[in-house]
């Protein structure tokens, strides 16, 4: 294999550059072994510890760990009292779970368009979508960039709506200088292996209400009552528990959260440098005074005239993995069939969705691999 210089890799070189990769080491192994040896595989102390550390990291008073981000979003929709006849406004430019959570409760998702710069829900579009049936807004911090929390909160207050924050991609992001989750509303974080921290599968709901926290813990545990017996069920619940093995992994991940976030930021900054000169390539929007991104993925917007499938194929032929982040939710086949959604409903999201592409991104992506990715992308676009 030819060596690469700081200017990039030679054309004949072929590397394999993975889209994402979790950072796990001896510390997670040690913590997992501890749980295995303890025999407390579920409902044990590792979960309590993980929740305490998570609440501390986010600056929220209460955290309830669950089996996935999707489970957390579903529980918040249940707590909000969403049901048949209700509408929940959300972003079309997101992962399907941020809309599905409302459907699970019998409510109808309503998609409002996004801002082309941040790719987050446009508050004006969200307000224009409010009807007499609207009960909630599910706001997403897409790609770790915090949503327009205060304007959305005002809209919810004005119309008597519940605000749910889908922060599944945004652990460590700051809004107006404070961590997402620290000032409310209730927020959900997710830990699939491509996320900032992973537990394999898993999620956490943060809340500022002790009563809501207790309800979430009951709902995730088959509706068991606080302090009640194993076979006493106070309400209809779910098995949305996380287990202690996964919580142990999460503890190890939280111990190095600051290092993970700093490394991801420097990888993103290196991409900014490497890609800045490519004509008409849109880079992720930079932080501003109110919004500080936690880097989840590095997504570029290809030039409008570019053939995205050709670019993907070229990168693949050079061993560079990419992903079509993100298809519009309302245009997924099950959404079209169920609700009759069509192109043209959210023109900004649809246009961005056709152009955007996730490049390999993780905390320990090395500089030579990034230079190789940048060279391959430049070559694909000529
Ligand atoms: C924005 C968003 N919402 C919700 C989820 C769902 O999380 P999970 O995969 O843990 O169910 C994800 C995860 O991919 C996500 O990115």
Tab-separated table of C-alpha atoms and ligand atoms in Angstrom:
chain	number	residue	atom	x	y	z
A	1	UNK	CA	0.000	0.000	0.000
A	2	UNK	CA	1.411	3.383	-0.938
A	3	UNK	CA	1.998	5.797	1.890
A	4	UNK	CA	-0.106	8.909	2.091
A	5	UNK	CA	1.287	12.382	2.542
A	6	UNK	CA	-0.352	15.276	4.344
A	7	UNK	CA	-1.523	16.398	0.900
A	8	UNK	CA	-3.590	13.241	0.468
A	9	UNK	CA	-3.360	9.670	-0.724
A	10	UNK	CA	-1.946	8.547	-4.066
A	11	UNK	CA	-4.574	7.666	-6.699
A	12	UNK	CA	-3.750	3.957	-6.831
A	13	UNK	CA	-4.097	3.530	-3.095
A	14	UNK	CA	-7.137	1.672	-1.740
A	15	UNK	CA	-8.105	1.999	1.889
A	16	UNK	CA	-11.187	0.873	3.739
A	17	UNK	CA	-12.688	3.800	5.600
A	18	UNK	CA	-15.672	2.819	7.727
A	19	UNK	CA	-18.677	5.086	8.147
A	20	UNK	CA	-18.548	4.882	11.933
A	21	UNK	CA	-16.827	3.042	14.731
A	22	UNK	CA	-17.483	3.025	18.479
A	23	UNK	CA	-14.662	3.721	20.921
A	24	UNK	CA	-14.623	0.899	23.447
A	25	UNK	CA	-11.611	-0.209	25.473
A	26	UNK	CA	-10.462	-2.089	28.579
A	27	UNK	CA	-12.573	0.138	30.828
A	28	UNK	CA	-15.883	-1.021	29.312
A	29	UNK	CA	-14.594	-4.621	29.395
A	30	UNK	CA	-13.768	-4.264	33.090
A	31	UNK	CA	-17.171	-2.784	33.926
A	32	UNK	CA	-19.036	-5.456	31.951
A	33	UNK	CA	-17.070	-8.258	33.651
A	34	UNK	CA	-17.943	-6.704	37.012
A	35	UNK	CA	-21.651	-6.913	36.180
A	36	UNK	CA	-21.341	-10.473	34.864
A	37	UNK	CA	-19.586	-11.562	38.057
A	38	UNK	CA	-22.164	-9.807	40.240
A	39	UNK	CA	-25.020	-11.814	38.738
A	40	UNK	CA	-27.176	-8.625	38.722
A	41	UNK	CA	-27.945	-8.531	35.013
A	42	UNK	CA	-31.163	-6.517	35.159
A	43	UNK	CA	-32.680	-3.905	37.481
A	44	UNK	CA	-29.327	-3.733	39.267
A	45	UNK	CA	-27.045	-0.971	40.543
A	46	UNK	CA	-25.243	-0.374	37.227
A	47	UNK	CA	-28.465	1.117	35.846
A	48	UNK	CA	-28.856	3.505	38.787
A	49	UNK	CA	-25.214	4.554	38.434
A	50	UNK	CA	-25.552	5.066	34.675
A	51	UNK	CA	-28.638	7.214	35.209
A	52	UNK	CA	-26.907	9.303	37.889
A	53	UNK	CA	-23.865	9.893	35.705
A	54	UNK	CA	-26.024	10.682	32.687
A	55	UNK	CA	-28.168	13.200	34.587
A	56	UNK	CA	-24.961	14.828	35.813
A	57	UNK	CA	-23.440	14.953	32.306
A	58	UNK	CA	-26.550	16.622	30.882
A	59	UNK	CA	-27.337	18.798	33.894
A	60	UNK	CA	-30.868	17.412	34.278
A	61	UNK	CA	-32.313	16.448	37.654
A	62	UNK	CA	-33.734	13.080	36.540
A	63	UNK	CA	-32.755	10.466	33.955
A	64	UNK	CA	-34.538	7.209	33.121
A	65	UNK	CA	-32.598	4.688	31.031
A	66	UNK	CA	-34.560	2.699	28.461
A	67	UNK	CA	-33.944	0.021	25.846
A	68	UNK	CA	-33.612	2.454	22.911
A	69	UNK	CA	-34.140	6.032	21.826
A	70	UNK	CA	-37.319	4.915	20.084
A	71	UNK	CA	-38.644	3.476	23.347
A	72	UNK	CA	-37.885	6.763	25.110
A	73	UNK	CA	-39.731	8.785	22.465
A	74	UNK	CA	-42.679	6.420	22.627
A	75	UNK	CA	-42.878	6.770	26.406
A	76	UNK	CA	-42.870	10.573	26.165
A	77	UNK	CA	-45.734	10.389	23.655
A	78	UNK	CA	-47.610	8.144	26.078
A	79	UNK	CA	-46.951	10.542	28.959
A	80	UNK	CA	-48.098	13.480	26.778
A	81	UNK	CA	-51.416	11.675	26.333
A	82	UNK	CA	-51.241	11.498	22.536
A	83	UNK	CA	-54.000	9.398	21.056
A	84	UNK	CA	-56.292	8.852	18.067
A	85	UNK	CA	-57.458	12.142	16.569
A	86	UNK	CA	-54.379	14.014	17.807
A	87	UNK	CA	-51.621	15.396	15.598
A	88	UNK	CA	-47.927	15.675	16.386
A	89	UNK	CA	-45.820	18.087	14.348
A	90	UNK	CA	-42.303	16.970	13.596
A	91	UNK	CA	-39.429	17.243	11.133
A	92	UNK	CA	-39.444	15.303	7.860
A	93	UNK	CA	-35.652	15.429	7.821
A	94	UNK	CA	-34.996	12.974	10.638
A	95	UNK	CA	-34.848	9.318	11.511
A	96	UNK	CA	-38.261	7.613	11.303
A	97	UNK	CA	-38.523	7.096	15.061
A	98	UNK	CA	-39.244	10.785	15.676
A	99	UNK	CA	-42.507	10.400	13.741
A	100	UNK	CA	-43.276	6.768	14.545
A	101	UNK	CA	-43.456	7.473	18.275
A	102	UNK	CA	-46.695	9.422	17.744
A	103	UNK	CA	-48.150	6.774	15.424
A	104	UNK	CA	-47.608	4.106	18.108
A	105	UNK	CA	-50.129	6.035	20.225
A	106	UNK	CA	-52.647	6.316	17.395
A	107	UNK	CA	-51.830	9.968	16.624
A	108	UNK	CA	-51.082	11.376	13.164
A	109	UNK	CA	-47.660	12.785	12.255
A	110	UNK	CA	-47.670	16.200	10.573
A	111	UNK	CA	-44.486	17.273	8.841
A	112	UNK	CA	-43.370	20.898	8.852
A	113	UNK	CA	-40.454	21.986	6.704
A	114	UNK	CA	-36.899	22.563	7.888
A	115	UNK	CA	-34.424	25.408	7.702
A	116	UNK	CA	-32.017	24.764	4.816
A	117	UNK	CA	-28.994	25.873	6.845
A	118	UNK	CA	-29.506	23.983	10.111
A	119	UNK	CA	-31.720	21.194	8.693
A	120	UNK	CA	-33.808	21.530	11.867
A	121	UNK	CA	-37.526	22.235	12.129
A	122	UNK	CA	-38.314	25.801	11.022
A	123	UNK	CA	-40.381	27.314	13.872
A	124	UNK	CA	-42.501	29.379	11.443
A	125	UNK	CA	-43.362	26.263	9.435
A	126	UNK	CA	-44.135	24.385	12.658
A	127	UNK	CA	-46.499	27.116	13.828
A	128	UNK	CA	-48.209	27.241	10.435
A	129	UNK	CA	-48.919	23.505	10.791
A	130	UNK	CA	-50.760	23.877	14.111
A	131	UNK	CA	-54.452	22.909	13.966
A	132	UNK	CA	-57.162	22.252	16.542
A	133	UNK	CA	-55.968	18.643	16.601
A	134	UNK	CA	-52.312	19.409	17.351
A	135	UNK	CA	-51.202	18.109	20.721
A	136	UNK	CA	-47.404	17.992	20.538
A	137	UNK	CA	-44.290	19.038	18.687
A	138	UNK	CA	-41.440	16.542	18.479
A	139	UNK	CA	-38.377	18.707	17.786
A	140	UNK	CA	-35.214	16.974	16.625
A	141	UNK	CA	-31.600	18.129	17.124
A	142	UNK	CA	-30.556	16.769	13.774
A	143	UNK	CA	-26.942	15.690	13.355
A	144	UNK	CA	-26.272	17.050	16.860
A	145	UNK	CA	-27.180	20.667	16.012
A	146	UNK	CA	-29.607	21.953	18.660
A	147	UNK	CA	-33.093	22.829	17.454
A	148	UNK	CA	-34.695	26.285	17.889
A	149	UNK	CA	-35.744	25.493	21.412
A	150	UNK	CA	-36.964	28.875	22.685
A	151	UNK	CA	-39.120	29.781	19.657
A	152	UNK	CA	-40.574	26.256	19.668
A	153	UNK	CA	-41.234	26.489	23.380
A	154	UNK	CA	-43.076	29.778	22.837
A	155	UNK	CA	-45.212	28.219	20.108
A	156	UNK	CA	-46.060	25.312	22.387
A	157	UNK	CA	-46.945	27.666	25.239
A	158	UNK	CA	-49.112	29.804	22.949
A	159	UNK	CA	-51.077	26.832	21.625
A	160	UNK	CA	-51.074	24.618	24.722
A	161	UNK	CA	-48.884	21.914	23.161
A	162	UNK	CA	-46.423	19.471	24.669
A	163	UNK	CA	-42.833	19.857	23.455
A	164	UNK	CA	-40.754	16.684	23.198
A	165	UNK	CA	-37.081	17.026	22.323
A	166	UNK	CA	-35.537	14.263	20.253
A	167	UNK	CA	-31.886	14.710	21.229
A	168	UNK	CA	-30.967	11.172	20.167
A	169	UNK	CA	-28.113	12.586	18.079
A	170	UNK	CA	-27.144	15.446	20.348
A	171	UNK	CA	-25.560	14.337	23.626
A	172	UNK	CA	-23.171	17.154	24.565
A	173	UNK	CA	-24.741	19.857	22.366
A	174	UNK	CA	-25.295	23.287	23.935
A	175	UNK	CA	-28.243	25.611	23.411
A	176	UNK	CA	-27.621	29.172	24.586
A	177	UNK	CA	-24.581	27.890	26.466
A	178	UNK	CA	-26.394	25.130	28.347
A	179	UNK	CA	-26.395	21.392	27.615
A	180	UNK	CA	-29.355	20.066	25.664
A	181	UNK	CA	-31.589	18.433	28.271
A	182	UNK	CA	-30.536	20.761	31.101
A	183	UNK	CA	-33.391	23.266	30.865
A	184	UNK	CA	-36.153	21.018	29.632
A	185	UNK	CA	-38.281	20.004	27.893
A	186	UNK	CA	-38.068	16.257	28.475
A	187	UNK	CA	-35.468	14.968	26.036
A	188	UNK	CA	-34.470	11.605	24.640
A	189	UNK	CA	-30.917	10.424	23.923
A	190	UNK	CA	-29.894	7.263	22.033
A	191	UNK	CA	-26.880	4.983	22.101
A	192	UNK	CA	-26.757	2.889	18.935
A	193	UNK	CA	-23.056	2.260	18.093
A	194	UNK	CA	-22.774	5.200	15.674
A	195	UNK	CA	-23.795	7.692	18.376
A	196	UNK	CA	-21.470	9.849	20.497
A	197	UNK	CA	-21.655	7.191	23.211
A	198	UNK	CA	-22.932	3.663	22.794
A	199	UNK	CA	-24.444	0.927	24.908
A	200	UNK	CA	-25.002	-1.288	21.847
A	201	UNK	CA	-28.690	-0.458	22.014
A	202	UNK	CA	-30.146	1.897	24.583
A	203	UNK	CA	-31.504	5.303	25.411
A	204	UNK	CA	-32.175	7.760	28.212
A	205	UNK	CA	-35.045	10.133	28.862
A	206	UNK	CA	-34.174	13.233	30.893
A	207	UNK	CA	-36.912	15.072	32.712
A	208	UNK	CA	-37.299	17.925	35.158
A	209	UNK	CA	-40.288	16.423	36.920
A	210	UNK	CA	-39.911	13.805	39.637
A	211	UNK	CA	-43.470	12.591	39.024
A	212	UNK	CA	-42.762	12.144	35.288
A	213	UNK	CA	-39.506	10.316	36.091
A	214	UNK	CA	-41.360	7.864	38.356
A	215	UNK	CA	-44.013	7.348	35.695
A	216	UNK	CA	-41.346	6.704	33.026
A	217	UNK	CA	-39.662	4.145	35.283
A	218	UNK	CA	-42.992	2.400	35.803
A	219	UNK	CA	-43.938	2.476	32.111
A	220	UNK	CA	-40.577	1.028	31.024
A	221	UNK	CA	-41.012	-1.775	33.567
A	222	UNK	CA	-44.366	-3.278	32.572
A	223	UNK	CA	-46.298	-0.671	34.562
A	224	UNK	CA	-45.003	-1.935	37.892
A	225	UNK	CA	-45.759	0.470	40.736
A	226	UNK	CA	-43.037	2.206	42.709
A	227	UNK	CA	-42.230	-0.024	45.680
A	228	UNK	CA	-44.868	-2.564	44.580
A	229	UNK	CA	-44.317	-6.284	44.098
A	230	UNK	CA	-42.965	-7.986	40.954
A	231	UNK	CA	-46.448	-9.062	39.937
A	232	UNK	CA	-48.244	-5.824	40.857
A	233	UNK	CA	-48.977	-3.737	37.782
A	234	UNK	CA	-50.475	-0.319	38.342
A	235	UNK	CA	-50.862	0.566	34.660
A	236	UNK	CA	-50.364	-0.723	31.142
A	237	UNK	CA	-46.629	-0.660	30.593
A	238	UNK	CA	-43.934	-1.998	28.316
A	239	UNK	CA	-40.713	-3.905	28.616
A	240	UNK	CA	-38.468	-0.992	27.658
A	241	UNK	CA	-35.825	-1.769	30.278
A	242	UNK	CA	-32.123	-1.435	29.620
A	243	UNK	CA	-30.013	-4.140	31.296
A	244	UNK	CA	-27.012	-3.815	33.573
A	245	UNK	CA	-24.504	-5.064	30.997
A	246	UNK	CA	-25.471	-2.252	28.669
A	247	UNK	CA	-25.593	0.244	31.523
A	248	UNK	CA	-22.027	-0.793	32.433
A	249	UNK	CA	-20.867	-0.056	28.899
A	250	UNK	CA	-22.624	3.295	29.175
A	251	UNK	CA	-20.775	4.117	32.417
A	252	UNK	CA	-17.432	3.504	30.680
A	253	UNK	CA	-18.536	5.659	27.775
A	254	UNK	CA	-19.654	8.525	30.010
A	255	UNK	CA	-16.310	8.435	31.808
A	256	UNK	CA	-14.665	9.421	28.543
A	257	UNK	CA	-17.461	11.592	27.165
A	258	UNK	CA	-15.423	14.803	27.238
A	259	UNK	CA	-12.586	13.160	25.305
A	260	UNK	CA	-15.012	11.635	22.795
A	261	UNK	CA	-16.715	14.984	22.152
A	262	UNK	CA	-13.390	16.828	21.803
A	263	UNK	CA	-12.009	14.252	19.381
A	264	UNK	CA	-15.166	14.257	17.283
A	265	UNK	CA	-14.987	18.039	17.126
A	266	UNK	CA	-11.386	17.983	15.917
A	267	UNK	CA	-12.225	15.367	13.275
A	268	UNK	CA	-15.041	17.647	12.050
A	269	UNK	CA	-12.735	20.663	11.994
A	270	UNK	CA	-10.218	18.707	9.947
A	271	UNK	CA	-12.938	17.830	7.411
A	272	UNK	CA	-13.907	21.523	7.270
A	273	UNK	CA	-10.319	22.376	6.333
A	274	UNK	CA	-9.973	19.563	3.799
A	275	UNK	CA	-13.298	20.159	2.058
A	276	UNK	CA	-13.627	23.941	2.181
A	277	UNK	CA	-12.104	24.399	-1.289
A	278	UNK	CA	-14.498	22.090	-3.153
A	279	UNK	CA	-16.738	24.257	-5.322
A	280	UNK	CA	-20.441	24.296	-4.367
A	281	UNK	CA	-20.028	21.627	-1.701
A	282	UNK	CA	-22.192	22.494	1.321
A	283	UNK	CA	-20.503	21.867	4.673
A	284	UNK	CA	-22.348	21.387	7.994
A	285	UNK	CA	-23.463	24.755	9.337
A	286	UNK	CA	-21.071	26.229	11.883
A	287	UNK	CA	-21.910	26.953	15.511
A	288	UNK	CA	-23.237	30.385	16.382
A	289	UNK	CA	-23.831	32.203	19.658
A	290	UNK	CA	-26.866	30.087	20.589
A	291	UNK	CA	-26.070	26.734	18.978
A	292	UNK	CA	-23.080	24.531	19.735
A	293	UNK	CA	-23.168	21.240	17.873
A	294	UNK	CA	-22.223	17.893	19.354
A	295	UNK	CA	-20.727	16.083	16.380
A	296	UNK	CA	-22.767	12.990	15.521
A	297	UNK	CA	-22.095	12.633	11.792
A	298	UNK	CA	-20.359	14.737	9.166
A	299	UNK	CA	-22.905	15.359	6.419
A	300	UNK	CA	-22.128	17.367	3.296
A	301	UNK	CA	-24.583	18.701	0.709
A	302	UNK	CA	-23.304	17.801	-2.754
A	303	UNK	CA	-23.452	20.479	-5.462
A	304	UNK	CA	-26.974	20.654	-6.894
A	305	UNK	CA	-25.953	19.318	-10.309
A	306	UNK	CA	-23.901	16.406	-8.879
A	307	UNK	CA	-24.964	12.813	-9.500
A	308	UNK	CA	-25.176	11.563	-5.911
A	309	UNK	CA	-25.422	7.878	-6.854
A	310	UNK	CA	-22.329	8.257	-9.034
A	311	UNK	CA	-20.447	9.919	-6.196
A	312	UNK	CA	-21.461	7.145	-3.788
A	313	UNK	CA	-20.354	4.475	-6.283
A	314	UNK	CA	-17.022	6.215	-6.868
A	315	UNK	CA	-16.354	6.498	-3.130
A	316	UNK	CA	-17.364	2.887	-2.600
A	317	UNK	CA	-14.947	1.759	-5.336
A	318	UNK	CA	-12.219	3.480	-3.318
A	319	UNK	CA	-13.262	1.798	-0.076
A	320	UNK	CA	-15.001	4.843	1.420
A	321	UNK	CA	-18.310	4.099	3.109
A	322	UNK	CA	-21.049	6.728	2.936
A	323	UNK	CA	-24.745	6.906	3.822
A	324	UNK	CA	-27.667	8.733	2.253
A	325	UNK	CA	-28.507	10.782	5.370
A	326	UNK	CA	-31.377	11.437	5.433
A	327	UNK	CA	-34.328	10.342	3.301
A	328	UNK	CA	-37.475	12.357	4.072
A	329	UNK	CA	-39.714	10.476	6.469
A	330	UNK	CA	-42.949	11.501	4.749
A	331	UNK	CA	-41.710	9.970	1.492
A	332	UNK	CA	-40.987	6.536	2.968
A	333	UNK	CA	-43.226	3.936	1.325
A	334	UNK	CA	-45.231	3.127	4.484
A	335	UNK	CA	-45.918	6.837	5.043
A	336	UNK	CA	-47.068	7.375	1.454
A	337	UNK	CA	-49.341	4.346	1.661
A	338	UNK	CA	-50.775	5.138	5.079
A	339	UNK	CA	-51.277	8.902	4.789
A	340	UNK	CA	-51.025	9.666	1.069
A	341	UNK	CA	-47.975	11.890	1.603
A	342	UNK	CA	-46.286	13.040	-1.609
A	343	UNK	CA	-43.336	15.054	-2.944
A	344	UNK	CA	-43.760	18.796	-2.637
A	345	UNK	CA	-45.074	18.806	0.943
A	346	UNK	CA	-41.762	19.909	2.427
A	347	UNK	CA	-39.711	21.342	-0.456
A	348	UNK	CA	-36.691	22.438	1.579
A	349	UNK	CA	-36.267	19.084	3.311
A	350	UNK	CA	-36.852	17.242	0.037
A	351	UNK	CA	-34.255	19.285	-1.847
A	352	UNK	CA	-31.646	18.887	0.907
A	353	UNK	CA	-32.417	15.214	1.279
A	354	UNK	CA	-31.533	14.591	-2.381
A	355	UNK	CA	-28.119	16.224	-1.938
A	356	UNK	CA	-26.897	15.253	1.511
A	357	UNK	CA	-24.383	12.508	2.171
A	358	UNK	CA	-22.703	11.300	5.367
A	359	UNK	CA	-18.954	10.742	5.189
A	360	UNK	CA	-16.954	8.407	7.444
A	361	UNK	CA	-16.943	9.918	10.911
A	362	UNK	CA	-15.931	8.806	14.403
A	363	UNK	CA	-13.764	9.914	17.296
A	364	UNK	CA	-10.636	8.090	16.197
A	365	UNK	CA	-10.770	8.640	12.449
A	366	UNK	CA	-7.176	9.398	11.521
A	367	UNK	CA	-5.983	12.371	9.541
A	368	UNK	CA	-4.624	10.284	6.656
A	369	UNK	CA	-7.982	8.551	6.229
A	370	UNK	CA	-9.724	11.912	6.203
A	371	UNK	CA	-7.332	13.238	3.553
A	372	UNK	CA	-8.037	10.090	1.534
A	373	UNK	CA	-11.817	10.621	1.844
A	374	UNK	CA	-11.455	14.264	0.796
A	375	UNK	CA	-9.341	13.317	-2.243
A	376	UNK	CA	-11.821	10.628	-3.246
A	377	UNK	CA	-14.736	13.041	-2.925
A	378	UNK	CA	-12.949	15.727	-4.936
A	379	UNK	CA	-12.201	13.189	-7.663
A	380	UNK	CA	-15.798	11.953	-7.657
A	381	UNK	CA	-17.096	15.475	-8.227
A	382	UNK	CA	-14.984	16.404	-11.286
B	1	LIG	C1	-33.037	11.543	15.477
B	1	LIG	C2	-33.205	10.153	16.013
B	1	LIG	N1	-34.334	9.850	16.681
B	1	LIG	C3	-34.534	8.642	17.210
B	1	LIG	C4	-33.603	7.637	17.073
B	1	LIG	C5	-33.925	6.279	17.615
B	1	LIG	O1	-32.988	5.753	18.479
B	1	LIG	P1	-32.819	4.170	18.597
B	1	LIG	O2	-32.159	3.685	17.349
B	1	LIG	O3	-31.959	4.008	19.815
B	1	LIG	O4	-34.164	3.594	18.791
B	1	LIG	C6	-32.410	7.899	16.405
B	1	LIG	C7	-31.385	6.858	16.251
B	1	LIG	O5	-30.895	6.537	15.228
B	1	LIG	C8	-32.212	9.177	15.837
B	1	LIG	O6	-31.098	9.468	15.148
